[in-house]
Amino acid sequence: MYICYNTKSQNYQGYKNMKNKNIVVKGVRVNNLKNIDVTIPRGKLVVITGISGSGKSSLAFDTIYAEGQRRYVESLSSYTRQFLSPIKKPDIDYIEGLSPAISIDQKSVGQSPRSTVGTISDIYDYLRLLFAKIGKVYCPICGVGLSKISVKNNGKNSFKKIYRCEKCKIELPEFTMSSFSFNSPHGACTTCKGLGKKKQIDPLLVLPNKRLTLSEGAIRPWSRITSHRNAYHKILLDLSKKYNFSLDAPVSNLPKSIINLLLFGTKDNFFLGIIDNLEKKYQETSSDYIKNEIQKYMTEIICPDCLGKRLKKEVLSIRVAGKNIIDLNQMTIDDLLNYFSTIKNKISKEDCKISLQIIKDVIERLDFIQKVSLGYLSLNRQADTLAGGEAQRIKLATQLGSHLTGILYILDEPSIGLHSKDHEKLIQTLFQLRNSGNTVIVVEHDRETILAADHVIDIGPGAGELGGKIIAQGSPVEIKKSSKSLTGKYLTLKNNISKPKNRRVNKNKSLIIKGANEFNLKNIDVKIPLNTLTCVTGVSGSGKSTLMIDILAKALAQKFHRAKNGPGEHKSILGTQNIDKVINIDQSPIGRTPRSNPATYTQIFSTIREIFANTEKAQKHHLTTSHFSFNMVGGRCENCKGDGVIKYEMHFLPDVYITCDICDGNRYNKEILKIRYNEKNIAEVLEMTVDEAYAFFKDVPILKTKLGVLSAVGLGYIKLGQSATTLSGGEAQRIKLATELARQDTGKTLYILDEPTTGLHFEDIKNLLNVLQALVDKGNTVLVIEHNLDIIKCADHVIDMGPEGGKYGGRVIAQGTPEEITKVKKSYTGKYLKKIL
């Protein structure tokens, strides 16, 4: 890193000279990149674009970022390096001009329910410091203000500071920063341990099917534990004799008093009750298996003691300018900025002097989050509920607050999840990073971001093996002029995604959500016409996902598929008789281990294993389908247990992974690898891309169909055996979509997709639209939450929400055809849609 001491120093001059140099990369052969040479201007906003799978991320993240990180780690002492994971050198000939690199990607900022927007942005730490320094203490019982007094410490000569309420006869200790942490026993609510929620046994999950009798196993958790089945039956037999009810009558026919007796026990303690029995076992067991089993019958409720506020009551009695720390934590970023802008008028001059720097730092950090269009988020929003784009923009805001210079920032599609209204703010933020003396490299498909770049690198021409070459590079104007650049043709509108000639209209059949009132939704009614392609639009935080995922998708999943998680608050959903299935296709991973891959998820691998097992040589050696699984004993390489690599634990050094020297990373034993189908063994098949496998299995109808659909949704470049952990959210979503499309559809299915254009180039979006339109042509309904104007303009019906995000959203601003939306002055979507229609 280059540190500037003063403008006259030699160090500063060196920094200036470095700033004028380029990042020069020669001979890049990472993944599908074809030995390419790239020159990237430093101190500029550089966009790397190209169709999905062309090699953009391979260049930006797997080459430039990885090498920047590797060199930085190697510059550290051996003592420090022991705590860091080793970074493999990318397959390149030469690279110069690198700065310390920071990746701002869409990976989750935390899977823990204890991680919140406040904790990951460090703002909550500032609030804890503020309350520890100037918080006013009130009695948690009577509410009277308390003053700090000194008392003898356990009769000794030393003194301690406490707060005492003479009226309520209680004493409170002196409060520190830890007192305001819900992750510390000093501050966390003792009932929920600072989570704000509590798991409890749900009677509906214990007795899910009331048509069954008790003898038939109506008590679901008891019927699953075969080892205790006789003991449980004896308990029920004794109960039925004492309280005179039949074990052979359907549960629905039993009196309510008997059902309550079964669930909650008897007053004379003759029987504890199923719920208390399970709760007791859950608390006392040390077995993870039993805990996981019992959790299947639990639902989360708001903690009855802290009411979801996570902290102890005495901590919640401390206030600054009339608010406790959770009052602030529940505010949106926008409201919190307003609060801190006027806080100086609400506290004493002395407190103002003490907290001046804290308040200044909080305002600055809040301002940066607002600048990346996340003002609708509250500090208590759990990190694991954030979309990838939201998580990335919080990281971006945090970097703005660091005020670093001379850094190489690499971002992965920061425009994801952003409405057109907010694009300009994002671009200004990227300019701010660049203007601070940094180089900003952005992997992006968004038209406005590409046009705002100083330099564009277009990779292609195709995906996977057909990509990996530099097609064009230069300013956006130069990209437009390139005859070879597919991106350039879309930028000049020579290539375009045409709107449909006719819009589908269905006035007879629709789904109607009545009284939607979850989160920021304002008790709204929403009508969704069936047998159409409908887009739900609106600015970030306007309530789109709450309405479609938290309410509609969950309610229908509960109705049709007996899903465990209940929907958000609403009165009713009408018209469900017109559909028979709902498929919610989100961007969660298709698997969380390297053993999961596209072939296993889509069940393509099952068919491939059958094909190999049916070969003449396999049958001669009595090999079955299980022998061709890398998870099963008999076929897998036992040296690496089918992983393809061996993990060496280095104790105080990071674990090292070495390619298995027995199977050479192929996962299978030699006997299995000798079995060939059309001159390929099963390991070689797993290394094929979807498009290669489509050609290879062209004579196998079921595989041709499934692989063809994967290719149609823009995934022809991914490998069949590619680890699920390496797939982006958009890729995972399209694998799920392809899996569903390959199934027999009923013509009455509702498909719900959340931003399916994530990670897609203009050309890929055109192909995706063809797939979605074909689904609707079969009579199905496709409901898409989307910001992409090319998708919106091709919809039959649009539901636009807003007008703003957070508490200023939650209403339907406009609905109708795209043309009708453009006529509504209040609609931000209509304003931008008008330009492209």
PDB file of N, CA, C and O in Angstrom, residues 641-691:
ATOM      1  N   LYS A 641     -11.829 -40.808  -0.334  1.00  0.00           N
ATOM      2  CA  LYS A 641     -13.266 -40.971  -0.015  1.00  0.00           C
ATOM      3  C   LYS A 641     -14.164 -40.251  -1.022  1.00  0.00           C
ATOM      4  O   LYS A 641     -15.231 -39.742  -0.682  1.00  0.00           O
ATOM      5  N   GLY A 642     -13.698 -40.194  -2.285  1.00  0.00           N
ATOM      6  CA  GLY A 642     -14.517 -39.601  -3.344  1.00  0.00           C
ATOM      7  C   GLY A 642     -14.452 -38.100  -3.441  1.00  0.00           C
ATOM      8  O   GLY A 642     -15.174 -37.488  -4.231  1.00  0.00           O
ATOM      9  N   ASP A 643     -13.563 -37.462  -2.648  1.00  0.00           N
ATOM     10  CA  ASP A 643     -13.423 -36.003  -2.694  1.00  0.00           C
ATOM     11  C   ASP A 643     -12.525 -35.544  -3.840  1.00  0.00           C
ATOM     12  O   ASP A 643     -12.623 -34.402  -4.293  1.00  0.00           O
ATOM     13  N   GLY A 644     -11.604 -36.390  -4.255  1.00  0.00           N
ATOM     14  CA  GLY A 644     -10.641 -35.999  -5.292  1.00  0.00           C
ATOM     15  C   GLY A 644      -9.427 -35.287  -4.736  1.00  0.00           C
ATOM     16  O   GLY A 644      -8.442 -35.082  -5.422  1.00  0.00           O
ATOM     17  N   VAL A 645      -9.507 -34.865  -3.468  1.00  0.00           N
ATOM     18  CA  VAL A 645      -8.376 -34.201  -2.801  1.00  0.00           C
ATOM     19  C   VAL A 645      -8.212 -34.787  -1.401  1.00  0.00           C
ATOM     20  O   VAL A 645      -9.145 -35.343  -0.833  1.00  0.00           O
ATOM     21  N   ILE A 646      -7.006 -34.652  -0.863  1.00  0.00           N
ATOM     22  CA  ILE A 646      -6.720 -35.065   0.508  1.00  0.00           C
ATOM     23  C   ILE A 646      -6.468 -33.827   1.336  1.00  0.00           C
ATOM     24  O   ILE A 646      -5.697 -32.944   0.932  1.00  0.00           O
ATOM     25  N   LYS A 647      -7.126 -33.759   2.484  1.00  0.00           N
ATOM     26  CA  LYS A 647      -6.914 -32.618   3.382  1.00  0.00           C
ATOM     27  C   LYS A 647      -5.864 -32.986   4.423  1.00  0.00           C
ATOM     28  O   LYS A 647      -5.970 -33.994   5.106  1.00  0.00           O
ATOM     29  N   TYR A 648      -4.846 -32.129   4.525  1.00  0.00           N
ATOM     30  CA  TYR A 648      -3.805 -32.311   5.528  1.00  0.00           C
ATOM     31  C   TYR A 648      -3.952 -31.219   6.585  1.00  0.00           C
ATOM     32  O   TYR A 648      -3.842 -30.031   6.279  1.00  0.00           O
ATOM     33  N   GLU A 649      -4.255 -31.636   7.808  1.00  0.00           N
ATOM     34  CA  GLU A 649      -4.374 -30.665   8.898  1.00  0.00           C
ATOM     35  C   GLU A 649      -2.980 -30.270   9.364  1.00  0.00           C
ATOM     36  O   GLU A 649      -2.164 -31.123   9.706  1.00  0.00           O
ATOM     37  N   MET A 650      -2.716 -28.970   9.354  1.00  0.00           N
ATOM     38  CA  MET A 650      -1.374 -28.457   9.658  1.00  0.00           C
ATOM     39  C   MET A 650      -1.299 -27.861  11.056  1.00  0.00           C
ATOM     40  O   MET A 650      -0.381 -27.109  11.384  1.00  0.00           O
ATOM     41  N   HIS A 651      -2.317 -28.197  11.877  1.00  0.00           N
ATOM     42  CA  HIS A 651      -2.355 -27.728  13.269  1.00  0.00           C
ATOM     43  C   HIS A 651      -2.350 -26.204  13.343  1.00  0.00           C
ATOM     44  O   HIS A 651      -3.378 -25.591  13.097  1.00  0.00           O
ATOM     45  N   PHE A 652      -1.222 -25.565  13.633  1.00  0.00           N
ATOM     46  CA  PHE A 652      -1.226 -24.109  13.767  1.00  0.00           C
ATOM     47  C   PHE A 652      -1.144 -23.403  12.412  1.00  0.00           C
ATOM     48  O   PHE A 652      -1.275 -22.197  12.325  1.00  0.00           O
ATOM     49  N   LEU A 653      -0.945 -24.166  11.317  1.00  0.00           N
ATOM     50  CA  LEU A 653      -0.968 -23.597   9.964  1.00  0.00           C
ATOM     51  C   LEU A 653      -2.297 -23.955   9.302  1.00  0.00           C
ATOM     52  O   LEU A 653      -2.992 -24.873   9.744  1.00  0.00           O
ATOM     53  N   PRO A 654      -2.670 -23.249   8.211  1.00  0.00           N
ATOM     54  CA  PRO A 654      -3.929 -23.559   7.532  1.00  0.00           C
ATOM     55  C   PRO A 654      -3.905 -24.958   6.932  1.00  0.00           C
ATOM     56  O   PRO A 654      -2.842 -25.473   6.572  1.00  0.00           O
ATOM     57  N   ASP A 655      -5.090 -25.584   6.832  1.00  0.00           N
ATOM     58  CA  ASP A 655      -5.186 -26.900   6.201  1.00  0.00           C
ATOM     59  C   ASP A 655      -4.722 -26.809   4.750  1.00  0.00           C
ATOM     60  O   ASP A 655      -4.950 -25.808   4.064  1.00  0.00           O
ATOM     61  N   VAL A 656      -4.086 -27.872   4.286  1.00  0.00           N
ATOM     62  CA  VAL A 656      -3.594 -27.916   2.909  1.00  0.00           C
ATOM     63  C   VAL A 656      -4.345 -29.017   2.161  1.00  0.00           C
ATOM     64  O   VAL A 656      -4.509 -30.119   2.680  1.00  0.00           O
ATOM     65  N   TYR A 657      -4.818 -28.722   0.949  1.00  0.00           N
ATOM     66  CA  TYR A 657      -5.527 -29.689   0.126  1.00  0.00           C
ATOM     67  C   TYR A 657      -4.648 -30.085  -1.062  1.00  0.00           C
ATOM     68  O   TYR A 657      -4.210 -29.237  -1.832  1.00  0.00           O
ATOM     69  N   ILE A 658      -4.391 -31.395  -1.177  1.00  0.00           N
ATOM     70  CA  ILE A 658      -3.531 -31.912  -2.240  1.00  0.00           C
ATOM     71  C   ILE A 658      -4.345 -32.865  -3.103  1.00  0.00           C
ATOM     72  O   ILE A 658      -5.104 -33.704  -2.585  1.00  0.00           O
ATOM     73  N   THR A 659      -4.208 -32.746  -4.430  1.00  0.00           N
ATOM     74  CA  THR A 659      -4.909 -33.664  -5.334  1.00  0.00           C
ATOM     75  C   THR A 659      -4.535 -35.100  -4.997  1.00  0.00           C
ATOM     76  O   THR A 659      -3.360 -35.426  -4.812  1.00  0.00           O
ATOM     77  N   CYS A 660      -5.529 -35.944  -4.896  1.00  0.00           N
ATOM     78  CA  CYS A 660      -5.311 -37.350  -4.532  1.00  0.00           C
ATOM     79  C   CYS A 660      -4.375 -38.010  -5.545  1.00  0.00           C
ATOM     80  O   CYS A 660      -4.644 -37.994  -6.759  1.00  0.00           O
ATOM     81  N   ASP A 661      -3.271 -38.605  -5.060  1.00  0.00           N
ATOM     82  CA  ASP A 661      -2.291 -39.205  -5.973  1.00  0.00           C
ATOM     83  C   ASP A 661      -2.691 -40.604  -6.431  1.00  0.00           C
ATOM     84  O   ASP A 661      -2.062 -41.183  -7.304  1.00  0.00           O
ATOM     85  N   ILE A 662      -3.763 -41.136  -5.856  1.00  0.00           N
ATOM     86  CA  ILE A 662      -4.239 -42.463  -6.279  1.00  0.00           C
ATOM     87  C   ILE A 662      -5.187 -42.340  -7.473  1.00  0.00           C
ATOM     88  O   ILE A 662      -5.064 -43.044  -8.469  1.00  0.00           O
ATOM     89  N   CYS A 663      -6.149 -41.386  -7.370  1.00  0.00           N
ATOM     90  CA  CYS A 663      -7.133 -41.237  -8.463  1.00  0.00           C
ATOM     91  C   CYS A 663      -6.881 -40.008  -9.324  1.00  0.00           C
ATOM     92  O   CYS A 663      -7.631 -39.748 -10.266  1.00  0.00           O
ATOM     93  N   ASP A 664      -5.824 -39.244  -8.999  1.00  0.00           N
ATOM     94  CA  ASP A 664      -5.507 -38.002  -9.737  1.00  0.00           C
ATOM     95  C   ASP A 664      -6.667 -37.019  -9.751  1.00  0.00           C
ATOM     96  O   ASP A 664      -6.897 -36.317 -10.739  1.00  0.00           O
ATOM     97  N   GLY A 665      -7.433 -36.994  -8.660  1.00  0.00           N
ATOM     98  CA  GLY A 665      -8.540 -36.049  -8.555  1.00  0.00           C
ATOM     99  C   GLY A 665      -9.804 -36.499  -9.238  1.00  0.00           C
ATOM    100  O   GLY A 665     -10.788 -35.756  -9.282  1.00  0.00           O
ATOM    101  N   ASN A 666      -9.815 -37.748  -9.768  1.00  0.00           N
ATOM    102  CA  ASN A 666     -10.988 -38.226 -10.518  1.00  0.00           C
ATOM    103  C   ASN A 666     -12.103 -38.784  -9.635  1.00  0.00           C
ATOM    104  O   ASN A 666     -13.173 -39.109 -10.121  1.00  0.00           O
ATOM    105  N   ARG A 667     -11.798 -38.990  -8.346  1.00  0.00           N
ATOM    106  CA  ARG A 667     -12.796 -39.408  -7.348  1.00  0.00           C
ATOM    107  C   ARG A 667     -13.111 -40.906  -7.332  1.00  0.00           C
ATOM    108  O   ARG A 667     -13.644 -41.404  -6.353  1.00  0.00           O
ATOM    109  N   TYR A 668     -12.858 -41.610  -8.434  1.00  0.00           N
ATOM    110  CA  TYR A 668     -13.238 -43.021  -8.542  1.00  0.00           C
ATOM    111  C   TYR A 668     -12.027 -43.945  -8.513  1.00  0.00           C
ATOM    112  O   TYR A 668     -10.895 -43.521  -8.800  1.00  0.00           O
ATOM    113  N   ASN A 669     -12.272 -45.237  -8.222  1.00  0.00           N
ATOM    114  CA  ASN A 669     -11.180 -46.198  -8.264  1.00  0.00           C
ATOM    115  C   ASN A 669     -10.908 -46.633  -9.705  1.00  0.00           C
ATOM    116  O   ASN A 669     -11.700 -46.343 -10.620  1.00  0.00           O
ATOM    117  N   LYS A 670      -9.801 -47.303  -9.906  1.00  0.00           N
ATOM    118  CA  LYS A 670      -9.348 -47.645 -11.270  1.00  0.00           C
ATOM    119  C   LYS A 670     -10.343 -48.532 -12.007  1.00  0.00           C
ATOM    120  O   LYS A 670     -10.538 -48.396 -13.222  1.00  0.00           O
ATOM    121  N   GLU A 671     -10.982 -49.444 -11.286  1.00  0.00           N
ATOM    122  CA  GLU A 671     -11.939 -50.353 -11.922  1.00  0.00           C
ATOM    123  C   GLU A 671     -13.100 -49.589 -12.548  1.00  0.00           C
ATOM    124  O   GLU A 671     -13.515 -49.876 -13.679  1.00  0.00           O
ATOM    125  N   ILE A 672     -13.604 -48.601 -11.821  1.00  0.00           N
ATOM    126  CA  ILE A 672     -14.732 -47.812 -12.328  1.00  0.00           C
ATOM    127  C   ILE A 672     -14.299 -46.939 -13.505  1.00  0.00           C
ATOM    128  O   ILE A 672     -15.046 -46.784 -14.492  1.00  0.00           O
ATOM    129  N   LEU A 673     -13.101 -46.383 -13.422  1.00  0.00           N
ATOM    130  CA  LEU A 673     -12.622 -45.501 -14.491  1.00  0.00           C
ATOM    131  C   LEU A 673     -12.323 -46.260 -15.789  1.00  0.00           C
ATOM    132  O   LEU A 673     -12.185 -45.649 -16.854  1.00  0.00           O
ATOM    133  N   LYS A 674     -12.249 -47.591 -15.718  1.00  0.00           N
ATOM    134  CA  LYS A 674     -12.045 -48.404 -16.938  1.00  0.00           C
ATOM    135  C   LYS A 674     -13.339 -48.582 -17.721  1.00  0.00           C
ATOM    136  O   LYS A 674     -13.313 -48.919 -18.903  1.00  0.00           O
ATOM    137  N   ILE A 675     -14.467 -48.362 -17.041  1.00  0.00           N
ATOM    138  CA  ILE A 675     -15.771 -48.503 -17.713  1.00  0.00           C
ATOM    139  C   ILE A 675     -16.023 -47.264 -18.556  1.00  0.00           C
ATOM    140  O   ILE A 675     -15.983 -46.137 -18.063  1.00  0.00           O
ATOM    141  N   ARG A 676     -16.301 -47.489 -19.842  1.00  0.00           N
ATOM    142  CA  ARG A 676     -16.478 -46.346 -20.746  1.00  0.00           C
ATOM    143  C   ARG A 676     -17.812 -46.435 -21.493  1.00  0.00           C
ATOM    144  O   ARG A 676     -18.291 -47.519 -21.811  1.00  0.00           O
ATOM    145  N   TYR A 677     -18.362 -45.270 -21.729  1.00  0.00           N
ATOM    146  CA  TYR A 677     -19.554 -45.130 -22.565  1.00  0.00           C
ATOM    147  C   TYR A 677     -19.186 -44.138 -23.660  1.00  0.00           C
ATOM    148  O   TYR A 677     -18.790 -42.999 -23.375  1.00  0.00           O
ATOM    149  N   ASN A 678     -19.290 -44.578 -24.905  1.00  0.00           N
ATOM    150  CA  ASN A 678     -18.861 -43.734 -26.042  1.00  0.00           C
ATOM    151  C   ASN A 678     -17.457 -43.158 -25.818  1.00  0.00           C
ATOM    152  O   ASN A 678     -17.216 -41.961 -26.020  1.00  0.00           O
ATOM    153  N   GLU A 679     -16.566 -44.041 -25.334  1.00  0.00           N
ATOM    154  CA  GLU A 679     -15.143 -43.726 -25.154  1.00  0.00           C
ATOM    155  C   GLU A 679     -14.851 -42.733 -24.024  1.00  0.00           C
ATOM    156  O   GLU A 679     -13.744 -42.202 -23.923  1.00  0.00           O
ATOM    157  N   LYS A 680     -15.825 -42.463 -23.149  1.00  0.00           N
ATOM    158  CA  LYS A 680     -15.603 -41.571 -22.011  1.00  0.00           C
ATOM    159  C   LYS A 680     -15.912 -42.320 -20.718  1.00  0.00           C
ATOM    160  O   LYS A 680     -16.902 -43.065 -20.642  1.00  0.00           O
ATOM    161  N   ASN A 681     -15.075 -42.092 -19.670  1.00  0.00           N
ATOM    162  CA  ASN A 681     -15.417 -42.644 -18.359  1.00  0.00           C
ATOM    163  C   ASN A 681     -16.260 -41.636 -17.585  1.00  0.00           C
ATOM    164  O   ASN A 681     -16.429 -40.484 -18.018  1.00  0.00           O
ATOM    165  N   ILE A 682     -16.764 -42.043 -16.435  1.00  0.00           N
ATOM    166  CA  ILE A 682     -17.725 -41.196 -15.719  1.00  0.00           C
ATOM    167  C   ILE A 682     -17.091 -39.914 -15.193  1.00  0.00           C
ATOM    168  O   ILE A 682     -17.736 -38.867 -15.125  1.00  0.00           O
ATOM    169  N   ALA A 683     -15.792 -39.960 -14.833  1.00  0.00           N
ATOM    170  CA  ALA A 683     -15.114 -38.743 -14.366  1.00  0.00           C
ATOM    171  C   ALA A 683     -14.992 -37.729 -15.499  1.00  0.00           C
ATOM    172  O   ALA A 683     -15.145 -36.517 -15.295  1.00  0.00           O
ATOM    173  N   GLU A 684     -14.743 -38.218 -16.706  1.00  0.00           N
ATOM    174  CA  GLU A 684     -14.637 -37.324 -17.867  1.00  0.00           C
ATOM    175  C   GLU A 684     -15.990 -36.714 -18.221  1.00  0.00           C
ATOM    176  O   GLU A 684     -16.070 -35.562 -18.646  1.00  0.00           O
ATOM    177  N   VAL A 685     -17.055 -37.457 -17.998  1.00  0.00           N
ATOM    178  CA  VAL A 685     -18.404 -36.939 -18.242  1.00  0.00           C
ATOM    179  C   VAL A 685     -18.714 -35.802 -17.262  1.00  0.00           C
ATOM    180  O   VAL A 685     -19.266 -34.769 -17.644  1.00  0.00           O
ATOM    181  N   LEU A 686     -18.323 -35.968 -15.988  1.00  0.00           N
ATOM    182  CA  LEU A 686     -18.575 -34.920 -14.994  1.00  0.00           C
ATOM    183  C   LEU A 686     -17.794 -33.647 -15.290  1.00  0.00           C
ATOM    184  O   LEU A 686     -18.166 -32.559 -14.843  1.00  0.00           O
ATOM    185  N   GLU A 687     -16.704 -33.770 -16.064  1.00  0.00           N
ATOM    186  CA  GLU A 687     -15.910 -32.602 -16.441  1.00  0.00           C
ATOM    187  C   GLU A 687     -16.476 -31.886 -17.667  1.00  0.00           C
ATOM    188  O   GLU A 687     -16.005 -30.816 -18.038  1.00  0.00           O
ATOM    189  N   MET A 688     -17.497 -32.470 -18.303  1.00  0.00           N
ATOM    190  CA  MET A 688     -18.101 -31.841 -19.485  1.00  0.00           C
ATOM    191  C   MET A 688     -18.938 -30.634 -19.089  1.00  0.00           C
ATOM    192  O   MET A 688     -19.537 -30.598 -18.019  1.00  0.00           O
ATOM    193  N   THR A 689     -19.008 -29.654 -19.998  1.00  0.00           N
ATOM    194  CA  THR A 689     -19.968 -28.570 -19.822  1.00  0.00           C
ATOM    195  C   THR A 689     -21.347 -29.084 -20.230  1.00  0.00           C
ATOM    196  O   THR A 689     -21.471 -30.145 -20.857  1.00  0.00           O
ATOM    197  N   VAL A 690     -22.377 -28.343 -19.877  1.00  0.00           N
ATOM    198  CA  VAL A 690     -23.745 -28.718 -20.246  1.00  0.00           C
ATOM    199  C   VAL A 690     -23.868 -28.861 -21.763  1.00  0.00           C
ATOM    200  O   VAL A 690     -24.464 -29.825 -22.265  1.00  0.00           O
ATOM    201  N   ASP A 691     -23.313 -27.904 -22.513  1.00  0.00           N
ATOM    202  CA  ASP A 691     -23.403 -27.959 -23.977  1.00  0.00           C
ATOM    203  C   ASP A 691     -22.654 -29.154 -24.555  1.00  0.00           C
ATOM    204  O   ASP A 691     -23.113 -29.794 -25.514  1.00  0.00           O
TER     205      ASP A 691
END
